[in-house]
Tab-separated table of C-alpha atoms in Angstrom:
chain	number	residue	atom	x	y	z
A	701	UNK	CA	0.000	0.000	0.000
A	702	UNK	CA	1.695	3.050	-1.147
A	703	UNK	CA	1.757	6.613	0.622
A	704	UNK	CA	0.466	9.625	-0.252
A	705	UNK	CA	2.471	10.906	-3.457
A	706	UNK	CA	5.222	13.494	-2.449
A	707	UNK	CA	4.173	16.939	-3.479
A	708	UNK	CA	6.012	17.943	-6.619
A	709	UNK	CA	7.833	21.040	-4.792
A	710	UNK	CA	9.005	18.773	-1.991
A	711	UNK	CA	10.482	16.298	-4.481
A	712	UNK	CA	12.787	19.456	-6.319
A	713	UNK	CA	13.756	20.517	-2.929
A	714	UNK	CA	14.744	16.676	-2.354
A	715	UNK	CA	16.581	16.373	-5.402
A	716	UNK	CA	18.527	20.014	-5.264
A	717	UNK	CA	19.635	19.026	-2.095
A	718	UNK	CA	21.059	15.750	-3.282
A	719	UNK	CA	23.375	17.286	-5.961
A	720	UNK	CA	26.375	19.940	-4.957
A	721	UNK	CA	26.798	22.121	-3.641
A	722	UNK	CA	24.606	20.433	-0.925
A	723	UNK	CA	25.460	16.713	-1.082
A	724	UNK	CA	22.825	16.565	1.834
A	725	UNK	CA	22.666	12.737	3.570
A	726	UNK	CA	19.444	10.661	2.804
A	727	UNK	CA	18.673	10.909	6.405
A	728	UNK	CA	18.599	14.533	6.674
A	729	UNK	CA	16.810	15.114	3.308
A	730	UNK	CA	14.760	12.522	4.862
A	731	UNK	CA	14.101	14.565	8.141
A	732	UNK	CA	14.225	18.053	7.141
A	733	UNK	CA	10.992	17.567	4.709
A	734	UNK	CA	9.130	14.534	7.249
A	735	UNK	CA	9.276	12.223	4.493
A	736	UNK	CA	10.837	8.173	4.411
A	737	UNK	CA	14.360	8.169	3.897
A	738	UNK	CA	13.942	5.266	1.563
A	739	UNK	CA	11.987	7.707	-1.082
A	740	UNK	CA	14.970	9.845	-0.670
A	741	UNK	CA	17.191	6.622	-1.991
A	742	UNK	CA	14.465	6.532	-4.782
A	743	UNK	CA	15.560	10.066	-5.916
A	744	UNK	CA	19.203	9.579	-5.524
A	745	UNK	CA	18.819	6.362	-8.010
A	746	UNK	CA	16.716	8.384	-10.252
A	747	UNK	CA	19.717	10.978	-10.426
A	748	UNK	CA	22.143	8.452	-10.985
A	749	UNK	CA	19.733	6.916	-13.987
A	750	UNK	CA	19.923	10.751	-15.571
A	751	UNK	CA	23.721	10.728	-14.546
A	752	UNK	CA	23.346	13.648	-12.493
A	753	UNK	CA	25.310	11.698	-9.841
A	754	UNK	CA	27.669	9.004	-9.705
A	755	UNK	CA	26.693	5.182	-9.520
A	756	UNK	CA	29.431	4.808	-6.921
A	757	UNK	CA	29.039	7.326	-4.800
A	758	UNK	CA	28.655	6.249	-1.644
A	759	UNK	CA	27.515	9.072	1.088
A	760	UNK	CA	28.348	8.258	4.392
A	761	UNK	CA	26.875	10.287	7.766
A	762	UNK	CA	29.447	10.990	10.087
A	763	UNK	CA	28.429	11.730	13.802
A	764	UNK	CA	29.927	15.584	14.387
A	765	UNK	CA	27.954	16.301	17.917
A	766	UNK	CA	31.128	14.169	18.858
A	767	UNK	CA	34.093	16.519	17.410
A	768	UNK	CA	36.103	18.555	19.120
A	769	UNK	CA	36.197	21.973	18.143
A	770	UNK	CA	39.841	21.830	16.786
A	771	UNK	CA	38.757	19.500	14.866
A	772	UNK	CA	35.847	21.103	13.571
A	773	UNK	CA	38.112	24.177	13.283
A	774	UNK	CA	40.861	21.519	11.036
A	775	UNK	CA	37.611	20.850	8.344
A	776	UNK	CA	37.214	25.161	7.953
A	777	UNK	CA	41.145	26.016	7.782
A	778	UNK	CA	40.761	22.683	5.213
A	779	UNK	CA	38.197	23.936	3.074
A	780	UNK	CA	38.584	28.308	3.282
A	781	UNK	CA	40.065	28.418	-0.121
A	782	UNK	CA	37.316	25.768	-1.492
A	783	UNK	CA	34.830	26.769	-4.218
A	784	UNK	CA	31.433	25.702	-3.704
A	785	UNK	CA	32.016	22.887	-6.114
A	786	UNK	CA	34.868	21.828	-3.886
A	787	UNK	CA	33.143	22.133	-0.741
A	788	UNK	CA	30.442	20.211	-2.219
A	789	UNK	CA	32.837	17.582	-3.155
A	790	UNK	CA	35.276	17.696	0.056
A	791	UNK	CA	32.019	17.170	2.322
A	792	UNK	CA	30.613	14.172	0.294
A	793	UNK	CA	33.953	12.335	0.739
A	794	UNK	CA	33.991	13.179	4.576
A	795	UNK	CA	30.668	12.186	5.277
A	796	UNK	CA	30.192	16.261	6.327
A	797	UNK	CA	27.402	18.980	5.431
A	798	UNK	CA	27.949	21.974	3.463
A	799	UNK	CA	25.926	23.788	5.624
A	800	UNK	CA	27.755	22.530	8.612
A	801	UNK	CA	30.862	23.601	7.468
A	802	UNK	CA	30.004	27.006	6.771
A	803	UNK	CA	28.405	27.211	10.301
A	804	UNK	CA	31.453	26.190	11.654
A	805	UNK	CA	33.436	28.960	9.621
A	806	UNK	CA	30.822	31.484	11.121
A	807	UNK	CA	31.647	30.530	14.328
A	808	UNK	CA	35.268	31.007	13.997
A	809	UNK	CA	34.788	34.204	12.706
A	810	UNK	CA	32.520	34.725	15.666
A	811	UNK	CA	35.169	33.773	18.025
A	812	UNK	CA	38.075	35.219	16.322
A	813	UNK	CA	35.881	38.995	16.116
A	814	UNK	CA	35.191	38.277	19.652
A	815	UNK	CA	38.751	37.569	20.837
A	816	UNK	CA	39.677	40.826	18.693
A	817	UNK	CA	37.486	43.256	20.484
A	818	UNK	CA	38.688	41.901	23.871
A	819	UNK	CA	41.973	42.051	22.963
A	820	UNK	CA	41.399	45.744	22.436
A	821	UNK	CA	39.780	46.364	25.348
A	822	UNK	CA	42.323	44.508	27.470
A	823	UNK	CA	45.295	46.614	25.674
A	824	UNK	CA	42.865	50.212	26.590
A	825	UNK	CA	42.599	48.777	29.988
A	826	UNK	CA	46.508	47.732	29.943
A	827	UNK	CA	47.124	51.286	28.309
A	828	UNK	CA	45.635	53.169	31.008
A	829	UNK	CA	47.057	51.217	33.799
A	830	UNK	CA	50.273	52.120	32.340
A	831	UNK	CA	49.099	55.730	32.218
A	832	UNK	CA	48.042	55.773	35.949
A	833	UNK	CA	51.316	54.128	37.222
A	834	UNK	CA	53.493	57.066	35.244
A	835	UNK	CA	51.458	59.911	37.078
A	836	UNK	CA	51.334	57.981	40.378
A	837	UNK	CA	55.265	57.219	39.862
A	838	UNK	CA	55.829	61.077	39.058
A	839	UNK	CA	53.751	62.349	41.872
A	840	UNK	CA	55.270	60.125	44.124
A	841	UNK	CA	58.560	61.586	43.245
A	842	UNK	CA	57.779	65.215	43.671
A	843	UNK	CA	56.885	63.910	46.938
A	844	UNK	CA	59.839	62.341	47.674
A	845	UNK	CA	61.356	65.923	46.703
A	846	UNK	CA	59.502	67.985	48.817
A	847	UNK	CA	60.115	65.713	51.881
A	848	UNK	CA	64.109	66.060	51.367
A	849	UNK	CA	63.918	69.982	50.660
A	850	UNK	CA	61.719	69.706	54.097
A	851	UNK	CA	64.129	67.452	56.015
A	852	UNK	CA	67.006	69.652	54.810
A	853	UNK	CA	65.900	73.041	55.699
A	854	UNK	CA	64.451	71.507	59.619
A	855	UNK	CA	68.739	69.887	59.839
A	856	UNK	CA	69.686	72.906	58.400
A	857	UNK	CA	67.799	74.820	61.222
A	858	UNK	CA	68.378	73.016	64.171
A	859	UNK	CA	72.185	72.915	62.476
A	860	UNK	CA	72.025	77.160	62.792
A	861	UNK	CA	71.177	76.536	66.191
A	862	UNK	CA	73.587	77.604	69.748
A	863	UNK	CA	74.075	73.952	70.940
A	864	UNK	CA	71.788	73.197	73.978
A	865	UNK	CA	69.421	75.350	72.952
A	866	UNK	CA	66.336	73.957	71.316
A	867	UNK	CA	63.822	76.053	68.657
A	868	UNK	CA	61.307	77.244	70.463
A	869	UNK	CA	57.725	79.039	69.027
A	870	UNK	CA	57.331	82.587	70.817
A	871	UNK	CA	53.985	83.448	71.361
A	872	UNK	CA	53.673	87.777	70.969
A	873	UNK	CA	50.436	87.027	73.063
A	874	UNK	CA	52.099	85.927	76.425
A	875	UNK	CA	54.980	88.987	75.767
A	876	UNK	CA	57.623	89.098	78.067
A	877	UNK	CA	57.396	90.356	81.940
């Protein structure tokens, strides 16, 4: 007992996705329009028949939720100076998506934008600090100045000084009697 017949729209979606650039797996064509992965097969054979794809080509799905990102990061350094034909190509041999690779690029670029703009904001920060330390460092040696002109005119003073005798404030208030 056959299905219901797969809307004519669905089917050129099915099939565009099958050639390259795409180079999708049965299983995703298969899931991304709700429809058997086995009619998906039936397409794939029907583009081999017009010789739109090779008889030998065999598509294998790789499991990437298991990849770690340096690996992931490996495929888009691999595949930056790829046309779309050769991306097309590159991911049917790996087992990969198109559409996953390019996600993964996008994230790199992400993360590499990301890294840049807090890279600048650590050098502003780093920049500043620098700043600060220069006027703390200068202020801290006009104060070291001023304290030796101060300690050098109080030994000078007590130096001017009759020995025994220490400097004593007058008050004009208490005047002499």
């Amino acid at each position: 007992m056959p299905g219901q017949p797969i809307p004519s729209e669905l089917k050129e979606k099915g099939l565009i996705w099958l050639l390259p650039p795409y180079c999708w797996s049965h299983r995703q064509i298969a899931r991304k329009l709700k429809i058997s992965a086995s009619v998906v097969s039936k397409w794939r054979c029907e583009l081999v028949e017009q010789g739109l794809l090779p008889e030998n080509e065999k598509i294998t799905s790789v499991d990437v939720e298991d990849w770690t990102p340096e690996r992931r990061f490996s495929v888009v350094l691999e595949t930056a100076t790829l046309s779309e034909m050769e991306l097309a190509d590159y991911c049917r041999r790996t087992g990969l998506f198109v559409e996953q690779v390019k996600e993964w690029r996008a994230i790199s670029i992400q993360a590499h934008e990301k890294k840049l703009t807090e890279n600048i904001r650590t050098d502003r920060a780093l920049r500043d600090a620098k700043n600060k330390l220069r006027e703390l460092e200068k202020e801290l040696k006009r104060k070291d100045k001023a304290l030796a002109e101060a300690a050098a005119l109080l030994i000078l003073r007590k130096s001017s000084m009759p020995s025994g005798t220490t400097a004593r404030k007058t008050d004009p208030s208490h005047g002499a009697a």
